[in-house]
PDB file of C-alpha atoms in Angstrom:
ATOM      1  CA  UNK P   1      21.980  10.173 -31.707  1.00 37.00           C
ATOM      2  CA  UNK P   2      22.906   8.766 -28.833  1.00 45.00           C
ATOM      3  CA  UNK P   3      24.520   4.690 -27.697  1.00 45.00           C
ATOM      4  CA  UNK P   4      25.913   2.637 -30.025  1.00 50.00           C
ATOM      5  CA  UNK P   5      29.499   4.357 -30.850  1.00 52.00           C
ATOM      6  CA  UNK P   6      29.558   4.453 -26.858  1.00 61.00           C
ATOM      7  CA  UNK P   7      28.451   1.980 -26.593  1.00 70.00           C
ATOM      8  CA  UNK P   8      25.164   2.751 -23.899  1.00 70.00           C
ATOM      9  CA  UNK P   9      22.219   1.290 -25.233  1.00 76.00           C
ATOM     10  CA  UNK P  10      19.372   2.721 -26.713  1.00 73.00           C
ATOM     11  CA  UNK P  11      16.624   0.426 -26.021  1.00 83.00           C
ATOM     12  CA  UNK P  12      15.422  -0.612 -22.779  1.00 90.00           C
ATOM     13  CA  UNK P  13      12.482  -3.780 -22.554  1.00 94.00           C
ATOM     14  CA  UNK P  14      10.861  -2.464 -19.728  1.00 93.00           C
ATOM     15  CA  UNK P  15       8.078  -5.006 -17.895  1.00 95.00           C
ATOM     16  CA  UNK P  16       5.656  -4.406 -15.149  1.00 94.00           C
ATOM     17  CA  UNK P  17       4.294  -7.354 -13.020  1.00 95.00           C
ATOM     18  CA  UNK P  18       2.412  -8.623 -10.799  1.00 94.00           C
ATOM     19  CA  UNK P  19       4.986 -10.537  -7.883  1.00 96.00           C
ATOM     20  CA  UNK P  20       8.565  -7.766  -9.235  1.00 97.00           C
ATOM     21  CA  UNK P  21      10.327  -9.559  -6.887  1.00 98.00           C
ATOM     22  CA  UNK P  22      10.153 -12.665  -7.828  1.00 98.00           C
ATOM     23  CA  UNK P  23      10.656 -11.387 -11.037  1.00 97.00           C
ATOM     24  CA  UNK P  24      14.331  -9.976  -9.870  1.00 98.00           C
ATOM     25  CA  UNK P  25      15.825 -13.108  -8.639  1.00 98.00           C
ATOM     26  CA  UNK P  26      14.444 -15.010 -11.348  1.00 98.00           C
ATOM     27  CA  UNK P  27      16.964 -12.621 -13.793  1.00 98.00           C
ATOM     28  CA  UNK P  28      19.757 -12.652 -11.294  1.00 98.00           C
ATOM     29  CA  UNK P  29      20.245 -15.635 -10.008  1.00 97.00           C
ATOM     30  CA  UNK P  30      18.314 -17.780 -11.982  1.00 97.00           C
ATOM     31  CA  UNK P  31      19.381 -16.636 -15.344  1.00 97.00           C
ATOM     32  CA  UNK P  32      22.229 -13.578 -14.665  1.00 97.00           C
ATOM     33  CA  UNK P  33      21.260 -10.366 -14.158  1.00 97.00           C
ATOM     34  CA  UNK P  34      23.069  -8.059 -12.109  1.00 97.00           C
ATOM     35  CA  UNK P  35      20.576  -6.016 -10.018  1.00 98.00           C
ATOM     36  CA  UNK P  36      21.727  -2.298 -11.554  1.00 96.00           C
ATOM     37  CA  UNK P  37      18.784  -0.870  -8.548  1.00 96.00           C
ATOM     38  CA  UNK P  38      15.951  -1.436  -7.670  1.00 97.00           C
ATOM     39  CA  UNK P  39      13.235   1.899  -5.632  1.00 96.00           C
ATOM     40  CA  UNK P  40      10.603  -0.309  -3.505  1.00 96.00           C
ATOM     41  CA  UNK P  41       7.265   2.349  -2.658  1.00 93.00           C
ATOM     42  CA  UNK P  42       6.673   2.503   1.128  1.00 94.00           C
ATOM     43  CA  UNK P  43       4.470  -0.820  -0.132  1.00 94.00           C
ATOM     44  CA  UNK P  44       6.843  -2.924  -0.826  1.00 93.00           C
ATOM     45  CA  UNK P  45       6.488  -2.765  -4.040  1.00 94.00           C
ATOM     46  CA  UNK P  46       9.158  -1.746  -6.954  1.00 96.00           C
ATOM     47  CA  UNK P  47       8.065   1.683  -8.384  1.00 94.00           C
ATOM     48  CA  UNK P  48      11.408   1.178 -10.486  1.00 95.00           C
ATOM     49  CA  UNK P  49      14.348  -0.984 -11.389  1.00 97.00           C
ATOM     50  CA  UNK P  50      16.769  -1.856 -13.474  1.00 96.00           C
ATOM     51  CA  UNK P  51      19.009  -5.072 -14.370  1.00 97.00           C
ATOM     52  CA  UNK P  52      21.345  -5.977 -16.821  1.00 95.00           C
ATOM     53  CA  UNK P  53      23.282  -8.140 -18.084  1.00 95.00           C
ATOM     54  CA  UNK P  54      26.385  -7.555 -20.820  1.00 92.00           C
ATOM     55  CA  UNK P  55      25.706  -3.935 -22.061  1.00 89.00           C
ATOM     56  CA  UNK P  56      21.641  -4.465 -22.079  1.00 92.00           C
ATOM     57  CA  UNK P  57      19.446  -3.023 -19.310  1.00 94.00           C
ATOM     58  CA  UNK P  58      15.640  -4.208 -19.057  1.00 95.00           C
ATOM     59  CA  UNK P  59      13.403  -2.119 -16.654  1.00 95.00           C
ATOM     60  CA  UNK P  60      10.561  -2.747 -14.683  1.00 95.00           C
ATOM     61  CA  UNK P  61       8.260  -2.897 -12.046  1.00 94.00           C
ATOM     62  CA  UNK P  62       5.231  -4.110  -9.438  1.00 94.00           C
ATOM     63  CA  UNK P  63       1.839  -3.780 -11.646  1.00 91.00           C
ATOM     64  CA  UNK P  64      -0.854  -1.826 -10.417  1.00 88.00           C
ATOM     65  CA  UNK P  65       0.687   1.314  -9.373  1.00 86.00           C
ATOM     66  CA  UNK P  66      -0.577   4.348 -10.901  1.00 85.00           C
ATOM     67  CA  UNK P  67       0.154   6.749 -13.261  1.00 83.00           C
ATOM     68  CA  UNK P  68       0.365   6.694 -17.271  1.00 82.00           C
ATOM     69  CA  UNK P  69       3.063   4.293 -17.920  1.00 84.00           C
ATOM     70  CA  UNK P  70       0.525   1.642 -15.517  1.00 84.00           C
ATOM     71  CA  UNK P  71      -2.479   2.028 -16.695  1.00 85.00           C
ATOM     72  CA  UNK P  72      -1.814   1.559 -20.484  1.00 82.00           C
ATOM     73  CA  UNK P  73       0.885  -1.326 -19.658  1.00 86.00           C
ATOM     74  CA  UNK P  74      -2.129  -2.461 -16.703  1.00 83.00           C
ATOM     75  CA  UNK P  75      -3.648  -5.044 -19.701  1.00 81.00           C
ATOM     76  CA  UNK P  76      -0.496  -5.737 -21.600  1.00 81.00           C
ATOM     77  CA  UNK P  77       0.946  -8.752 -21.254  1.00 79.00           C
ATOM     78  CA  UNK P  78       3.978 -11.053 -21.766  1.00 87.00           C
ATOM     79  CA  UNK P  79       6.482  -9.541 -23.113  1.00 91.00           C
ATOM     80  CA  UNK P  80       9.720 -10.956 -25.372  1.00 93.00           C
ATOM     81  CA  UNK P  81      13.111 -10.549 -24.587  1.00 95.00           C
ATOM     82  CA  UNK P  82      15.888 -11.045 -26.908  1.00 94.00           C
ATOM     83  CA  UNK P  83      19.488 -10.996 -25.077  1.00 95.00           C
ATOM     84  CA  UNK P  84      22.888 -11.682 -26.910  1.00 93.00           C
ATOM     85  CA  UNK P  85      25.160 -14.375 -24.137  1.00 94.00           C
ATOM     86  CA  UNK P  86      28.317 -15.929 -25.036  1.00 92.00           C
ATOM     87  CA  UNK P  87      27.970 -18.981 -23.716  1.00 95.00           C
ATOM     88  CA  UNK P  88      24.053 -20.357 -24.555  1.00 97.00           C
ATOM     89  CA  UNK P  89      24.726 -23.727 -23.302  1.00 98.00           C
ATOM     90  CA  UNK P  90      25.449 -22.774 -19.804  1.00 98.00           C
ATOM     91  CA  UNK P  91      23.639 -20.463 -19.315  1.00 97.00           C
ATOM     92  CA  UNK P  92      20.659 -22.341 -20.426  1.00 98.00           C
ATOM     93  CA  UNK P  93      21.919 -25.018 -17.867  1.00 98.00           C
ATOM     94  CA  UNK P  94      22.089 -22.110 -14.921  1.00 97.00           C
ATOM     95  CA  UNK P  95      18.619 -21.343 -15.699  1.00 98.00           C
ATOM     96  CA  UNK P  96      17.433 -24.282 -15.754  1.00 98.00           C
ATOM     97  CA  UNK P  97      18.475 -24.936 -12.222  1.00 97.00           C
ATOM     98  CA  UNK P  98      17.273 -22.358 -10.823  1.00 97.00           C
ATOM     99  CA  UNK P  99      13.729 -23.850 -12.202  1.00 97.00           C
ATOM    100  CA  UNK P 100      13.265 -21.601 -15.381  1.00 97.00           C
ATOM    101  CA  UNK P 101      11.118 -23.037 -17.663  1.00 96.00           C
ATOM    102  CA  UNK P 102      12.571 -23.928 -21.120  1.00 97.00           C
ATOM    103  CA  UNK P 103      10.860 -23.594 -23.977  1.00 96.00           C
ATOM    104  CA  UNK P 104      13.595 -24.317 -26.453  1.00 97.00           C
ATOM    105  CA  UNK P 105      16.496 -26.744 -25.563  1.00 97.00           C
ATOM    106  CA  UNK P 106      19.700 -24.907 -27.303  1.00 98.00           C
ATOM    107  CA  UNK P 107      19.460 -24.525 -30.763  1.00 97.00           C
ATOM    108  CA  UNK P 108      21.590 -24.021 -33.777  1.00 96.00           C
ATOM    109  CA  UNK P 109      20.264 -21.942 -35.857  1.00 93.00           C
ATOM    110  CA  UNK P 110      20.458 -21.521 -40.187  1.00 92.00           C
ATOM    111  CA  UNK P 111      21.852 -17.891 -39.638  1.00 88.00           C
ATOM    112  CA  UNK P 112      24.489 -19.276 -37.666  1.00 91.00           C
ATOM    113  CA  UNK P 113      23.098 -17.886 -34.583  1.00 93.00           C
ATOM    114  CA  UNK P 114      22.670 -20.671 -31.831  1.00 97.00           C
ATOM    115  CA  UNK P 115      19.617 -20.239 -29.208  1.00 96.00           C
ATOM    116  CA  UNK P 116      17.946 -21.449 -26.446  1.00 96.00           C
ATOM    117  CA  UNK P 117      14.105 -19.497 -25.405  1.00 96.00           C
ATOM    118  CA  UNK P 118      12.976 -19.330 -21.641  1.00 95.00           C
ATOM    119  CA  UNK P 119       9.770 -18.474 -19.469  1.00 94.00           C
ATOM    120  CA  UNK P 120       9.507 -16.785 -16.654  1.00 95.00           C
ATOM    121  CA  UNK P 121       7.309 -17.099 -13.569  1.00 94.00           C
ATOM    122  CA  UNK P 122       4.239 -14.210 -15.245  1.00 93.00           C
ATOM    123  CA  UNK P 123       4.859 -15.378 -18.440  1.00 94.00           C
ATOM    124  CA  UNK P 124       6.961 -12.728 -20.277  1.00 94.00           C
ATOM    125  CA  UNK P 125       9.688 -15.275 -23.070  1.00 95.00           C
ATOM    126  CA  UNK P 126      13.912 -14.263 -22.915  1.00 96.00           C
ATOM    127  CA  UNK P 127      16.294 -15.515 -26.225  1.00 95.00           C
ATOM    128  CA  UNK P 128      18.930 -15.696 -25.072  1.00 96.00           C
ATOM    129  CA  UNK P 129      22.162 -16.901 -28.205  1.00 95.00           C
ATOM    130  CA  UNK P 130      24.658 -15.498 -29.635  1.00 95.00           C
ATOM    131  CA  UNK P 131      23.471 -13.303 -32.336  1.00 92.00           C
ATOM    132  CA  UNK P 132      23.941  -9.910 -31.905  1.00 86.00           C
ATOM    133  CA  UNK P 133      21.836  -7.230 -34.472  1.00 82.00           C
ATOM    134  CA  UNK P 134      23.543  -4.794 -35.280  1.00 76.00           C
ATOM    135  CA  UNK P 135      27.733  -6.442 -35.847  1.00 75.00           C
ATOM    136  CA  UNK P 136      28.127  -7.432 -39.101  1.00 62.00           C
TER     137      UNK P 136
END
């Protein structure tokens, strides 16, 4: 088995956007992700991008390209992604300051986590919280 014990994630959410460059700006500037790689096509579309937060990564690209993945994802949308963060309130404040739509304010959950929920410009729901699945 890969990942897990080595700290390398084994699951990478992959999302296609109509405006992948705007999504990258929202995720990096508004939600605190780090741009690891961005590959653009000759037409300026995002062929593939990888953004990280903590030890997790999300991959994204532009809709409307060719290939099997693009075809099967053509009608897909929106996705929901959960990301573990330590400072939920500060993270939410950063997102709000950038103009990200906040769907749920930071809230203490019955299961011990503190979470908030946001929506990006293309309708994907991003949840951020202190609960780390499998950590205990």
